[in-house]
Amino acid sequence: MKSDASPILELRNVTTLFPTRRGDVRAVDAVNLALYPGQILGLVGESGCGKSTVLLSILGLIASPGRIDAGEILFDGRDLSKLPTSELRKIRGKEIAMIFQDPLSTLNPVFTVGEQIRESLRLHNMIGGGRLWPFDRARTAREKQRVLEVMAEVGIPAPEARYRAYPHQFSGGMQQRALIAIGLACNPKVLLADEPTTALDVTIQAQIVALMQRINREHGTGIILVTHDLGLAAEFCDHIAVMYAGRIVEIGRTDDVIERPQHPYTEGLLRCIPDIGRRRPIEPIMGNVPDLADLGPGCAFAPRCPVAQPICTHSFFRLQPVSGEESDAAAQRSGEVHMARCLRLTNYILPDASAQTNGGVP
Ligand SMILES: Nc1ncnc2c1ncn2[C@@H]1O[C@H](COP(=O)(O)OP(=O)(O)O)[C@@H](O)[C@H]1O
Ligand SMILES: [Mg+2]
């Protein structure tokens, strides 16, 4: 990372909550993240940790009564969390694209794949010149040309023939490629990928990951990869943020997080990754993700934590640099500085045990 570059996307203390009958669910709780141009950031955690809510918050897609309750989401100098929907629509799909886990439920079954990629270009008026309506043959031809280029780029064979095919005529891997093509059609600066390979076979999964890596290298597209698979994130990402119960519990460069994990949850996730060639029992993390409507004041992982101390259940721990040294906030958000949230950090100053919540403190 060049120190003179500024982040393309930055979340500062973002809290997103869903009011429920049993109280507010803070699905994202004072989250700080920064993505630099050309970087790949992995957001990892079990189901229900708030990963998708982070991505949906960035795009302003939190359905009411859910809301972004606090914080800033800075993109290109603007706070997306304060923009009206009309402005956000111009950014969604064009500057920040998102791809989802299940391509078939995202693709529209009644339009051909080619038409759906073209729609993305049209929506953002990417191919200028000529009337949009009434029908302009020359403009449509240029759009189609671009669609065929993008289809070829994402590795859809025989784009000319596939242009006219419907989503159900594509295999799962090809559907995901089509979805990535829709995302890429406008050459976005940021790609948000929510479990993009979870529904695919491992061989296809590897191809899709390789494709995203190539896009990242060739176009400098910044990527946030959401996955429950720490092994996948380790192969693919520059930095990894581990989320638990709506909070980041550890963040750092991939090597730091994988080789020197500081949070027992990260260690637990690492022990769940099978080791090819070495027969080692997989050790699952006991218990389940807690009910976010019913969190106590302490560390949310304490009930499952093998090294929890009595203090852990009633004290709030800050995310803090593992080295204990002062560092720049932007570097901390990006994961350049290894940070964790645990009593075990040796340089830890015991927090105020009477603090009931984090009060918006990361
Ligand atoms: N629309 C909603 N209403 C109420 N709670 C929600 C809603 N969406 C998500 N949540 C809650 O927020 C938490 C995080 O969800 P999510 O972001 O989907 O997690 P992940 O993507 O990590 O699996 C979960 O506990 C989930 O129940
Ligand atoms: Mg999710």
mmCIF file of C-alpha atoms and ligand atoms in Angstrom:
data_model
loop_
_atom_site.group_PDB
_atom_site.id
_atom_site.type_symbol
_atom_site.label_atom_id
_atom_site.label_comp_id
_atom_site.label_asym_id
_atom_site.label_seq_id
_atom_site.Cartn_x
_atom_site.Cartn_y
_atom_site.Cartn_z
ATOM 1 C CA MET A 1 0.000 0.000 0.000
ATOM 2 C CA LYS A 2 1.333 3.385 -0.918
ATOM 3 C CA SER A 3 1.109 5.756 1.981
ATOM 4 C CA ASP A 4 0.197 8.697 -0.247
ATOM 5 C CA ALA A 5 -2.897 6.994 -1.646
ATOM 6 C CA SER A 6 -6.200 7.628 0.054
ATOM 7 C CA PRO A 7 -8.838 4.974 0.588
ATOM 8 C CA ILE A 8 -11.397 4.570 -2.154
ATOM 9 C CA LEU A 9 -13.963 3.465 0.402
ATOM 10 C CA GLU A 10 -13.924 4.066 4.108
ATOM 11 C CA LEU A 11 -16.324 3.130 6.888
ATOM 12 C CA ARG A 12 -15.975 5.142 10.047
ATOM 13 C CA ASN A 13 -17.758 3.885 13.122
ATOM 14 C CA VAL A 14 -20.688 2.584 11.142
ATOM 15 C CA THR A 15 -23.566 1.169 13.169
ATOM 16 C CA THR A 16 -26.544 -0.400 11.429
ATOM 17 C CA LEU A 17 -29.476 -1.616 13.431
ATOM 18 C CA PHE A 18 -32.749 -3.406 12.921
ATOM 19 C CA PRO A 19 -35.505 -2.624 15.416
ATOM 20 C CA THR A 20 -37.260 -5.835 16.447
ATOM 21 C CA ARG A 21 -39.948 -6.629 18.998
ATOM 22 C CA ARG A 22 -37.246 -7.838 21.322
ATOM 23 C CA GLY A 23 -35.158 -4.723 20.966
ATOM 24 C CA ASP A 24 -32.660 -3.289 18.516
ATOM 25 C CA VAL A 25 -30.378 -5.697 16.722
ATOM 26 C CA ARG A 26 -27.058 -3.999 16.089
ATOM 27 C CA ALA A 27 -26.083 -6.093 13.104
ATOM 28 C CA VAL A 28 -23.118 -3.790 12.473
ATOM 29 C CA ASP A 29 -21.669 -2.153 15.548
ATOM 30 C CA ALA A 30 -19.174 0.703 15.216
ATOM 31 C CA VAL A 31 -17.348 -0.883 12.290
ATOM 32 C CA ASN A 32 -14.245 0.759 10.830
ATOM 33 C CA LEU A 33 -12.874 -0.384 7.492
ATOM 34 C CA ALA A 34 -10.858 1.159 4.692
ATOM 35 C CA LEU A 35 -10.320 -0.156 1.196
ATOM 36 C CA TYR A 36 -7.481 1.257 -0.872
ATOM 37 C CA PRO A 37 -7.574 1.286 -4.691
ATOM 38 C CA GLY A 38 -6.558 -2.067 -6.093
ATOM 39 C CA GLN A 39 -6.756 -3.891 -2.788
ATOM 40 C CA ILE A 40 -8.758 -6.926 -1.780
ATOM 41 C CA LEU A 41 -10.210 -6.958 1.713
ATOM 42 C CA GLY A 42 -11.783 -10.100 3.133
ATOM 43 C CA LEU A 43 -14.651 -9.834 5.599
ATOM 44 C CA VAL A 44 -14.907 -13.153 7.370
ATOM 45 C CA GLY A 45 -17.174 -14.678 9.999
ATOM 46 C CA GLU A 46 -19.901 -17.223 10.570
ATOM 47 C CA SER A 47 -23.394 -16.729 9.260
ATOM 48 C CA GLY A 48 -25.249 -14.021 11.175
ATOM 49 C CA CYS A 49 -22.164 -11.977 12.055
ATOM 50 C CA GLY A 50 -23.288 -8.935 10.067
ATOM 51 C CA LYS A 51 -21.149 -9.285 6.946
ATOM 52 C CA SER A 52 -23.947 -8.798 4.422
ATOM 53 C CA THR A 53 -25.297 -5.913 6.473
ATOM 54 C CA VAL A 54 -21.942 -4.141 6.051
ATOM 55 C CA LEU A 55 -22.181 -4.431 2.260
ATOM 56 C CA LEU A 56 -25.847 -3.457 2.123
ATOM 57 C CA SER A 57 -25.120 -0.450 4.344
ATOM 58 C CA ILE A 58 -22.439 0.734 1.911
ATOM 59 C CA LEU A 59 -24.940 0.691 -0.944
ATOM 60 C CA GLY A 60 -27.794 2.191 1.080
ATOM 61 C CA LEU A 61 -29.822 -0.999 0.687
ATOM 62 C CA ILE A 62 -30.836 -1.528 4.315
ATOM 63 C CA ALA A 63 -34.585 -2.140 4.251
ATOM 64 C CA SER A 64 -36.700 -0.056 6.594
ATOM 65 C CA PRO A 65 -37.189 -0.170 9.581
ATOM 66 C CA GLY A 66 -33.503 -1.097 9.567
ATOM 67 C CA ARG A 67 -31.234 1.933 9.388
ATOM 68 C CA ILE A 68 -27.686 3.183 9.522
ATOM 69 C CA ASP A 69 -27.755 4.631 12.989
ATOM 70 C CA ALA A 70 -24.318 6.214 13.141
ATOM 71 C CA GLY A 71 -21.081 6.691 11.309
ATOM 72 C CA GLU A 72 -19.864 7.719 7.893
ATOM 73 C CA ILE A 73 -19.359 5.778 4.682
ATOM 74 C CA LEU A 74 -16.932 7.764 2.580
ATOM 75 C CA PHE A 75 -16.594 7.101 -1.127
ATOM 76 C CA ASP A 76 -14.797 9.502 -3.399
ATOM 77 C CA GLY A 77 -15.100 12.253 -0.819
ATOM 78 C CA ARG A 78 -18.833 11.812 -0.238
ATOM 79 C CA ASP A 79 -20.659 10.261 2.699
ATOM 80 C CA LEU A 80 -22.888 7.623 1.120
ATOM 81 C CA SER A 81 -24.884 7.218 4.323
ATOM 82 C CA LYS A 82 -26.194 10.772 3.932
ATOM 83 C CA LEU A 83 -26.912 10.728 0.193
ATOM 84 C CA PRO A 84 -30.467 10.694 -1.126
ATOM 85 C CA THR A 85 -31.540 7.519 -2.919
ATOM 86 C CA SER A 86 -31.477 9.283 -6.298
ATOM 87 C CA GLU A 87 -27.757 10.018 -5.868
ATOM 88 C CA LEU A 88 -27.014 6.535 -4.531
ATOM 89 C CA ARG A 89 -28.626 4.976 -7.608
ATOM 90 C CA LYS A 90 -26.038 6.706 -9.780
ATOM 91 C CA ILE A 91 -23.255 5.137 -7.747
ATOM 92 C CA ARG A 92 -24.714 1.646 -7.347
ATOM 93 C CA GLY A 93 -23.760 -0.579 -10.220
ATOM 94 C CA LYS A 94 -21.653 2.103 -11.853
ATOM 95 C CA GLU A 95 -19.002 3.005 -9.309
ATOM 96 C CA ILE A 96 -19.658 0.314 -6.734
ATOM 97 C CA ALA A 97 -20.969 -2.996 -8.010
ATOM 98 C CA MET A 98 -22.212 -5.877 -5.914
ATOM 99 C CA ILE A 99 -22.394 -9.569 -6.667
ATOM 100 C CA PHE A 100 -24.394 -11.974 -4.553
ATOM 101 C CA GLN A 101 -24.156 -15.559 -3.447
ATOM 102 C CA ASP A 102 -26.992 -16.972 -5.454
ATOM 103 C CA PRO A 103 -26.775 -15.828 -9.078
ATOM 104 C CA LEU A 104 -30.032 -17.394 -10.163
ATOM 105 C CA SER A 105 -32.081 -15.399 -7.698
ATOM 106 C CA THR A 106 -30.332 -12.189 -8.784
ATOM 107 C CA LEU A 107 -30.622 -12.687 -12.526
ATOM 108 C CA ASN A 108 -34.013 -11.982 -14.036
ATOM 109 C CA PRO A 109 -35.382 -15.218 -15.560
ATOM 110 C CA VAL A 110 -37.405 -13.512 -18.299
ATOM 111 C CA PHE A 111 -34.604 -11.521 -19.928
ATOM 112 C CA THR A 112 -31.642 -12.918 -21.820
ATOM 113 C CA VAL A 113 -28.257 -12.690 -20.183
ATOM 114 C CA GLY A 114 -27.052 -10.281 -22.871
ATOM 115 C CA GLU A 115 -29.997 -7.963 -22.288
ATOM 116 C CA GLN A 116 -29.332 -7.910 -18.560
ATOM 117 C CA ILE A 117 -25.704 -6.921 -18.996
ATOM 118 C CA ARG A 118 -26.766 -4.288 -21.525
ATOM 119 C CA GLU A 119 -29.328 -2.953 -19.074
ATOM 120 C CA SER A 120 -26.537 -2.156 -16.654
ATOM 121 C CA LEU A 121 -24.791 -0.081 -19.349
ATOM 122 C CA ARG A 122 -28.043 1.683 -20.273
ATOM 123 C CA LEU A 123 -28.984 2.498 -16.739
ATOM 124 C CA HIS A 124 -25.790 4.435 -16.278
ATOM 125 C CA ASN A 125 -25.683 5.795 -19.791
ATOM 126 C CA MET A 126 -22.214 4.318 -20.270
ATOM 127 C CA ILE A 127 -22.350 4.204 -24.036
ATOM 128 C CA GLY A 128 -22.937 7.810 -24.957
ATOM 129 C CA GLY A 129 -24.044 9.267 -28.249
ATOM 130 C CA GLY A 130 -27.310 8.653 -30.034
ATOM 131 C CA ARG A 131 -30.793 8.589 -28.620
ATOM 132 C CA LEU A 132 -31.726 6.094 -25.988
ATOM 133 C CA TRP A 133 -35.314 6.217 -27.067
ATOM 134 C CA PRO A 134 -36.787 6.001 -29.648
ATOM 135 C CA PHE A 135 -34.667 3.079 -30.693
ATOM 136 C CA ASP A 136 -31.206 4.018 -31.991
ATOM 137 C CA ARG A 137 -29.675 1.178 -33.967
ATOM 138 C CA ALA A 138 -26.112 2.473 -33.899
ATOM 139 C CA ARG A 139 -26.143 2.993 -30.152
ATOM 140 C CA THR A 140 -27.618 -0.429 -29.523
ATOM 141 C CA ALA A 141 -24.914 -1.974 -31.701
ATOM 142 C CA ARG A 142 -22.212 -0.235 -29.657
ATOM 143 C CA GLU A 143 -23.804 -1.409 -26.450
ATOM 144 C CA LYS A 144 -23.968 -4.944 -27.698
ATOM 145 C CA GLN A 145 -20.328 -4.766 -28.675
ATOM 146 C CA ARG A 146 -19.396 -3.765 -25.144
ATOM 147 C CA VAL A 147 -21.583 -6.546 -23.690
ATOM 148 C CA LEU A 148 -19.807 -9.118 -25.858
ATOM 149 C CA GLU A 149 -16.451 -7.750 -24.715
ATOM 150 C CA VAL A 150 -17.410 -8.039 -21.066
ATOM 151 C CA MET A 151 -18.812 -11.539 -21.571
ATOM 152 C CA ALA A 152 -15.547 -12.610 -23.164
ATOM 153 C CA GLU A 153 -13.590 -10.966 -20.386
ATOM 154 C CA VAL A 154 -15.352 -12.939 -17.667
ATOM 155 C CA GLY A 155 -14.763 -16.137 -19.606
ATOM 156 C CA ILE A 156 -18.200 -16.867 -21.021
ATOM 157 C CA PRO A 157 -17.442 -18.913 -24.146
ATOM 158 C CA ALA A 158 -19.141 -18.071 -27.450
ATOM 159 C CA PRO A 159 -20.538 -14.742 -26.196
ATOM 160 C CA GLU A 160 -22.406 -14.092 -29.451
ATOM 161 C CA ALA A 161 -24.536 -17.224 -28.949
ATOM 162 C CA ARG A 162 -24.789 -16.871 -25.166
ATOM 163 C CA TYR A 163 -25.986 -13.298 -25.498
ATOM 164 C CA ARG A 164 -29.381 -14.627 -26.490
ATOM 165 C CA ALA A 165 -29.532 -17.352 -23.820
ATOM 166 C CA TYR A 166 -31.657 -17.141 -20.688
ATOM 167 C CA PRO A 167 -30.182 -17.504 -17.199
ATOM 168 C CA HIS A 168 -31.591 -21.017 -16.673
ATOM 169 C CA GLN A 169 -29.668 -22.185 -19.725
ATOM 170 C CA PHE A 170 -26.415 -21.319 -17.944
ATOM 171 C CA SER A 171 -24.645 -23.558 -15.420
ATOM 172 C CA GLY A 172 -24.112 -22.194 -11.890
ATOM 173 C CA GLY A 173 -20.561 -21.107 -12.664
ATOM 174 C CA MET A 174 -21.639 -19.413 -15.898
ATOM 175 C CA GLN A 175 -24.484 -17.649 -14.076
ATOM 176 C CA GLN A 176 -21.991 -16.275 -11.582
ATOM 177 C CA ARG A 177 -19.792 -15.139 -14.473
ATOM 178 C CA ALA A 178 -22.816 -13.398 -15.998
ATOM 179 C CA LEU A 179 -23.443 -11.656 -12.698
ATOM 180 C CA ILE A 180 -19.833 -10.551 -12.524
ATOM 181 C CA ALA A 181 -20.185 -9.291 -16.105
ATOM 182 C CA ILE A 182 -23.166 -7.171 -15.043
ATOM 183 C CA GLY A 183 -21.064 -5.863 -12.176
ATOM 184 C CA LEU A 184 -18.115 -5.118 -14.425
ATOM 185 C CA ALA A 185 -19.943 -3.665 -17.408
ATOM 186 C CA CYS A 186 -19.514 -0.116 -16.105
ATOM 187 C CA ASN A 187 -15.946 -0.671 -14.918
ATOM 188 C CA PRO A 188 -16.652 0.061 -11.236
ATOM 189 C CA LYS A 189 -13.980 1.252 -8.813
ATOM 190 C CA VAL A 190 -15.201 -1.126 -6.130
ATOM 191 C CA LEU A 191 -16.676 -4.596 -6.306
ATOM 192 C CA LEU A 192 -18.555 -5.908 -3.280
ATOM 193 C CA ALA A 193 -18.777 -9.698 -3.454
ATOM 194 C CA ASP A 194 -21.082 -11.384 -0.968
ATOM 195 C CA GLU A 195 -20.200 -15.093 -0.710
ATOM 196 C CA PRO A 196 -19.826 -15.201 -4.514
ATOM 197 C CA THR A 197 -18.619 -18.785 -4.628
ATOM 198 C CA THR A 198 -20.520 -20.421 -1.784
ATOM 199 C CA ALA A 199 -23.109 -22.009 -4.069
ATOM 200 C CA LEU A 200 -20.514 -23.386 -6.501
ATOM 201 C CA ASP A 201 -18.431 -26.557 -6.822
ATOM 202 C CA VAL A 202 -14.854 -26.188 -5.625
ATOM 203 C CA THR A 203 -13.367 -26.315 -9.114
ATOM 204 C CA ILE A 204 -15.745 -23.626 -10.336
ATOM 205 C CA GLN A 205 -15.138 -21.697 -7.125
ATOM 206 C CA ALA A 206 -11.414 -21.578 -7.938
ATOM 207 C CA GLN A 207 -12.160 -20.297 -11.447
ATOM 208 C CA ILE A 208 -14.403 -17.516 -10.161
ATOM 209 C CA VAL A 209 -11.822 -16.491 -7.585
ATOM 210 C CA ALA A 210 -9.131 -16.450 -10.286
ATOM 211 C CA LEU A 211 -11.407 -14.296 -12.420
ATOM 212 C CA MET A 212 -11.932 -11.764 -9.642
ATOM 213 C CA GLN A 213 -8.194 -11.696 -9.013
ATOM 214 C CA ARG A 214 -7.533 -10.964 -12.657
ATOM 215 C CA ILE A 215 -10.115 -8.173 -12.698
ATOM 216 C CA ASN A 216 -8.490 -6.716 -9.597
ATOM 217 C CA ARG A 217 -5.044 -6.776 -11.181
ATOM 218 C CA GLU A 218 -5.988 -5.597 -14.646
ATOM 219 C CA HIS A 219 -8.442 -2.850 -13.719
ATOM 220 C CA GLY A 220 -7.272 -1.991 -10.212
ATOM 221 C CA THR A 221 -10.786 -2.692 -8.933
ATOM 222 C CA GLY A 222 -10.924 -2.645 -5.138
ATOM 223 C CA ILE A 223 -12.765 -5.696 -3.839
ATOM 224 C CA ILE A 224 -14.438 -6.515 -0.556
ATOM 225 C CA LEU A 225 -14.917 -10.258 -0.424
ATOM 226 C CA VAL A 226 -17.428 -11.440 2.133
ATOM 227 C CA THR A 227 -17.023 -15.091 2.995
ATOM 228 C CA HIS A 228 -17.466 -17.514 5.872
ATOM 229 C CA ASP A 229 -14.389 -19.324 4.540
ATOM 230 C CA LEU A 230 -11.210 -18.030 6.150
ATOM 231 C CA GLY A 231 -9.162 -20.357 3.925
ATOM 232 C CA LEU A 232 -10.561 -18.727 0.793
ATOM 233 C CA ALA A 233 -9.974 -15.249 2.197
ATOM 234 C CA ALA A 234 -6.401 -16.185 3.072
ATOM 235 C CA GLU A 235 -5.641 -17.147 -0.515
ATOM 236 C CA PHE A 236 -7.327 -14.231 -2.102
ATOM 237 C CA CYS A 237 -7.134 -11.151 0.117
ATOM 238 C CA ASP A 238 -4.503 -8.572 1.050
ATOM 239 C CA HIS A 239 -6.188 -7.840 4.360
ATOM 240 C CA ILE A 240 -8.679 -9.731 6.463
ATOM 241 C CA ALA A 241 -11.251 -8.425 8.920
ATOM 242 C CA VAL A 242 -12.853 -11.032 11.170
ATOM 243 C CA MET A 243 -16.353 -10.165 12.327
ATOM 244 C CA TYR A 244 -18.248 -11.555 15.249
ATOM 245 C CA ALA A 245 -21.692 -10.464 16.420
ATOM 246 C CA GLY A 246 -21.619 -7.243 14.419
ATOM 247 C CA ARG A 247 -18.143 -6.181 15.503
ATOM 248 C CA ILE A 248 -14.705 -6.530 14.022
ATOM 249 C CA VAL A 249 -12.738 -8.659 16.465
ATOM 250 C CA GLU A 250 -9.526 -8.808 14.461
ATOM 251 C CA ILE A 251 -8.139 -7.107 11.381
ATOM 252 C CA GLY A 252 -4.770 -7.158 9.732
ATOM 253 C CA ARG A 253 -2.658 -8.144 6.791
ATOM 254 C CA THR A 254 -3.542 -11.646 5.725
ATOM 255 C CA ASP A 255 -0.206 -13.091 6.881
ATOM 256 C CA ASP A 256 -0.517 -11.481 10.295
ATOM 257 C CA VAL A 257 -4.050 -12.748 10.826
ATOM 258 C CA ILE A 258 -3.332 -16.271 9.598
ATOM 259 C CA GLU A 259 0.095 -16.755 11.133
ATOM 260 C CA ARG A 260 -0.293 -14.729 14.305
ATOM 261 C CA PRO A 261 -3.985 -14.722 15.140
ATOM 262 C CA GLN A 262 -4.735 -12.777 18.304
ATOM 263 C CA HIS A 263 -8.413 -13.379 18.859
ATOM 264 C CA PRO A 264 -9.643 -16.795 20.021
ATOM 265 C CA TYR A 265 -12.426 -16.587 17.426
ATOM 266 C CA THR A 266 -9.878 -16.218 14.618
ATOM 267 C CA GLU A 267 -7.973 -19.168 16.083
ATOM 268 C CA GLY A 268 -11.188 -21.153 16.153
ATOM 269 C CA LEU A 269 -11.912 -20.362 12.501
ATOM 270 C CA LEU A 270 -8.370 -21.407 11.580
ATOM 271 C CA ARG A 271 -8.781 -24.741 13.350
ATOM 272 C CA CYS A 272 -11.883 -25.395 11.251
ATOM 273 C CA ILE A 273 -9.914 -25.273 7.993
ATOM 274 C CA PRO A 274 -9.006 -28.742 6.755
ATOM 275 C CA ASP A 275 -5.325 -29.280 6.125
ATOM 276 C CA ILE A 276 -4.771 -31.298 2.968
ATOM 277 C CA GLY A 277 -2.204 -34.048 3.362
ATOM 278 C CA ARG A 278 -2.086 -33.814 7.126
ATOM 279 C CA ARG A 279 -4.521 -35.900 9.092
ATOM 280 C CA ARG A 280 -5.638 -33.654 11.824
ATOM 281 C CA PRO A 281 -8.977 -33.661 13.513
ATOM 282 C CA ILE A 282 -11.097 -30.652 12.612
ATOM 283 C CA GLU A 283 -11.995 -28.825 15.780
ATOM 284 C CA PRO A 284 -15.280 -27.039 15.444
ATOM 285 C CA ILE A 285 -16.008 -23.940 17.475
ATOM 286 C CA MET A 286 -18.505 -25.104 20.072
ATOM 287 C CA GLY A 287 -21.828 -23.348 20.459
ATOM 288 C CA ASN A 288 -23.555 -20.907 18.157
ATOM 289 C CA VAL A 289 -23.446 -17.297 17.102
ATOM 290 C CA PRO A 290 -25.309 -15.364 19.816
ATOM 291 C CA ASP A 291 -28.701 -13.782 19.421
ATOM 292 C CA LEU A 292 -27.843 -10.194 18.547
ATOM 293 C CA ALA A 293 -31.011 -8.896 20.227
ATOM 294 C CA ASP A 294 -29.782 -10.305 23.500
ATOM 295 C CA LEU A 295 -26.114 -9.421 23.837
ATOM 296 C CA GLY A 296 -24.577 -8.802 27.221
ATOM 297 C CA PRO A 297 -22.162 -5.969 27.916
ATOM 298 C CA GLY A 298 -19.005 -8.048 27.549
ATOM 299 C CA CYS A 299 -17.232 -9.837 24.737
ATOM 300 C CA ALA A 300 -19.866 -11.534 22.596
ATOM 301 C CA PHE A 301 -17.546 -14.480 22.014
ATOM 302 C CA ALA A 302 -16.935 -15.138 25.735
ATOM 303 C CA PRO A 303 -19.600 -17.882 26.072
ATOM 304 C CA ARG A 304 -17.794 -19.938 23.392
ATOM 305 C CA CYS A 305 -14.268 -18.882 24.181
ATOM 306 C CA PRO A 306 -11.841 -21.531 25.472
ATOM 307 C CA VAL A 307 -9.696 -18.930 27.249
ATOM 308 C CA ALA A 308 -12.401 -16.595 28.573
ATOM 309 C CA GLN A 309 -11.894 -15.077 32.016
ATOM 310 C CA PRO A 310 -14.727 -13.997 34.310
ATOM 311 C CA ILE A 311 -14.060 -10.360 33.375
ATOM 312 C CA CYS A 312 -14.734 -11.071 29.695
ATOM 313 C CA THR A 313 -18.484 -11.462 30.156
ATOM 314 C CA HIS A 314 -18.976 -8.009 31.601
ATOM 315 C CA SER A 315 -16.241 -5.818 30.145
ATOM 316 C CA PHE A 316 -16.102 -4.146 26.815
ATOM 317 C CA PHE A 317 -12.814 -4.523 24.961
ATOM 318 C CA ARG A 318 -11.654 -2.078 22.362
ATOM 319 C CA LEU A 319 -10.168 -3.019 19.061
ATOM 320 C CA GLN A 320 -6.547 -2.073 19.557
ATOM 321 C CA PRO A 321 -3.182 -2.464 17.853
ATOM 322 C CA VAL A 322 -1.560 -5.781 18.681
ATOM 323 C CA SER A 323 1.829 -4.116 18.988
ATOM 324 C CA GLY A 324 0.403 -1.569 21.412
ATOM 325 C CA GLU A 325 1.964 1.211 19.367
ATOM 326 C CA GLU A 326 0.172 4.342 18.237
ATOM 327 C CA SER A 327 -0.766 4.285 14.573
ATOM 328 C CA ASP A 328 -2.671 6.185 11.976
ATOM 329 C CA ALA A 329 -6.463 5.644 12.024
ATOM 330 C CA ALA A 330 -6.689 5.045 8.264
ATOM 331 C CA ALA A 331 -3.950 2.414 8.451
ATOM 332 C CA GLN A 332 -5.846 0.756 11.295
ATOM 333 C CA ARG A 333 -9.079 0.687 9.327
ATOM 334 C CA SER A 334 -7.415 -0.833 6.279
ATOM 335 C CA GLY A 335 -5.813 -3.646 8.247
ATOM 336 C CA GLU A 336 -2.271 -2.402 7.579
ATOM 337 C CA VAL A 337 -1.985 -2.316 11.369
ATOM 338 C CA HIS A 338 -2.786 -5.623 13.035
ATOM 339 C CA MET A 339 -5.610 -5.012 15.532
ATOM 340 C CA ALA A 340 -7.601 -7.249 17.837
ATOM 341 C CA ARG A 341 -10.211 -7.004 20.526
ATOM 342 C CA CYS A 342 -9.308 -9.309 23.386
ATOM 343 C CA LEU A 343 -8.296 -9.359 27.002
ATOM 344 C CA ARG A 344 -5.358 -11.566 26.024
ATOM 345 C CA LEU A 345 -3.435 -8.786 24.330
ATOM 346 C CA THR A 346 -0.562 -8.537 26.740
ATOM 347 C CA ASN A 347 -0.386 -4.795 26.692
ATOM 348 C CA TYR A 348 -4.042 -4.557 27.548
ATOM 349 C CA ILE A 349 -5.184 -1.882 29.952
ATOM 350 C CA LEU A 350 -8.133 -3.279 31.830
ATOM 351 C CA PRO A 351 -11.262 -1.551 30.643
ATOM 352 C CA ASP A 352 -13.818 0.036 32.877
ATOM 353 C CA ALA A 353 -15.875 -2.922 34.042
ATOM 354 C CA SER A 354 -18.897 -0.736 34.619
ATOM 355 C CA ALA A 355 -19.152 0.276 30.957
ATOM 356 C CA GLN A 356 -22.364 -1.267 29.694
ATOM 357 C CA THR A 357 -21.911 -0.723 25.987
ATOM 358 C CA ASN A 358 -19.250 0.511 23.697
ATOM 359 C CA GLY A 359 -21.133 3.791 23.238
ATOM 360 C CA GLY A 360 -20.110 3.862 19.604
ATOM 361 C CA VAL A 361 -16.454 3.267 20.403
ATOM 362 C CA PRO A 362 -14.778 0.878 17.951
HETATM 363 N N1 LIG B 1 -34.022 -7.171 7.933
HETATM 364 C C1 LIG B 1 -33.576 -7.603 9.118
HETATM 365 N N2 LIG B 1 -34.341 -7.523 10.233
HETATM 366 C C2 LIG B 1 -33.895 -7.948 11.428
HETATM 367 N N3 LIG B 1 -32.680 -8.474 11.634
HETATM 368 C C3 LIG B 1 -31.877 -8.603 10.568
HETATM 369 C C4 LIG B 1 -32.272 -8.180 9.252
HETATM 370 N N4 LIG B 1 -31.256 -8.423 8.404
HETATM 371 C C5 LIG B 1 -30.269 -8.982 9.142
HETATM 372 N N5 LIG B 1 -30.646 -9.078 10.436
HETATM 373 C C6 LIG B 1 -29.844 -9.616 11.531
HETATM 374 O O1 LIG B 1 -28.574 -9.048 11.472
HETATM 375 C C7 LIG B 1 -27.591 -10.025 11.764
HETATM 376 C C8 LIG B 1 -26.536 -10.041 10.715
HETATM 377 O O2 LIG B 1 -27.089 -10.501 9.511
HETATM 378 P P1 LIG B 1 -26.228 -10.600 8.168
HETATM 379 O O3 LIG B 1 -25.613 -9.279 7.899
HETATM 380 O O4 LIG B 1 -27.112 -11.156 7.138
HETATM 381 O O5 LIG B 1 -25.102 -11.621 8.570
HETATM 382 P P2 LIG B 1 -24.105 -12.460 7.654
HETATM 383 O O6 LIG B 1 -24.129 -11.882 6.289
HETATM 384 O O7 LIG B 1 -22.786 -12.340 8.334
HETATM 385 O O8 LIG B 1 -24.600 -13.862 7.675
HETATM 386 C C9 LIG B 1 -28.308 -11.332 11.957
HETATM 387 O O9 LIG B 1 -28.430 -11.584 13.329
HETATM 388 C C10 LIG B 1 -29.644 -11.107 11.344
HETATM 389 O O10 LIG B 1 -30.633 -11.829 12.042
HETATM 390 MG MG MG B 2 -24.629 -12.824 4.496
#
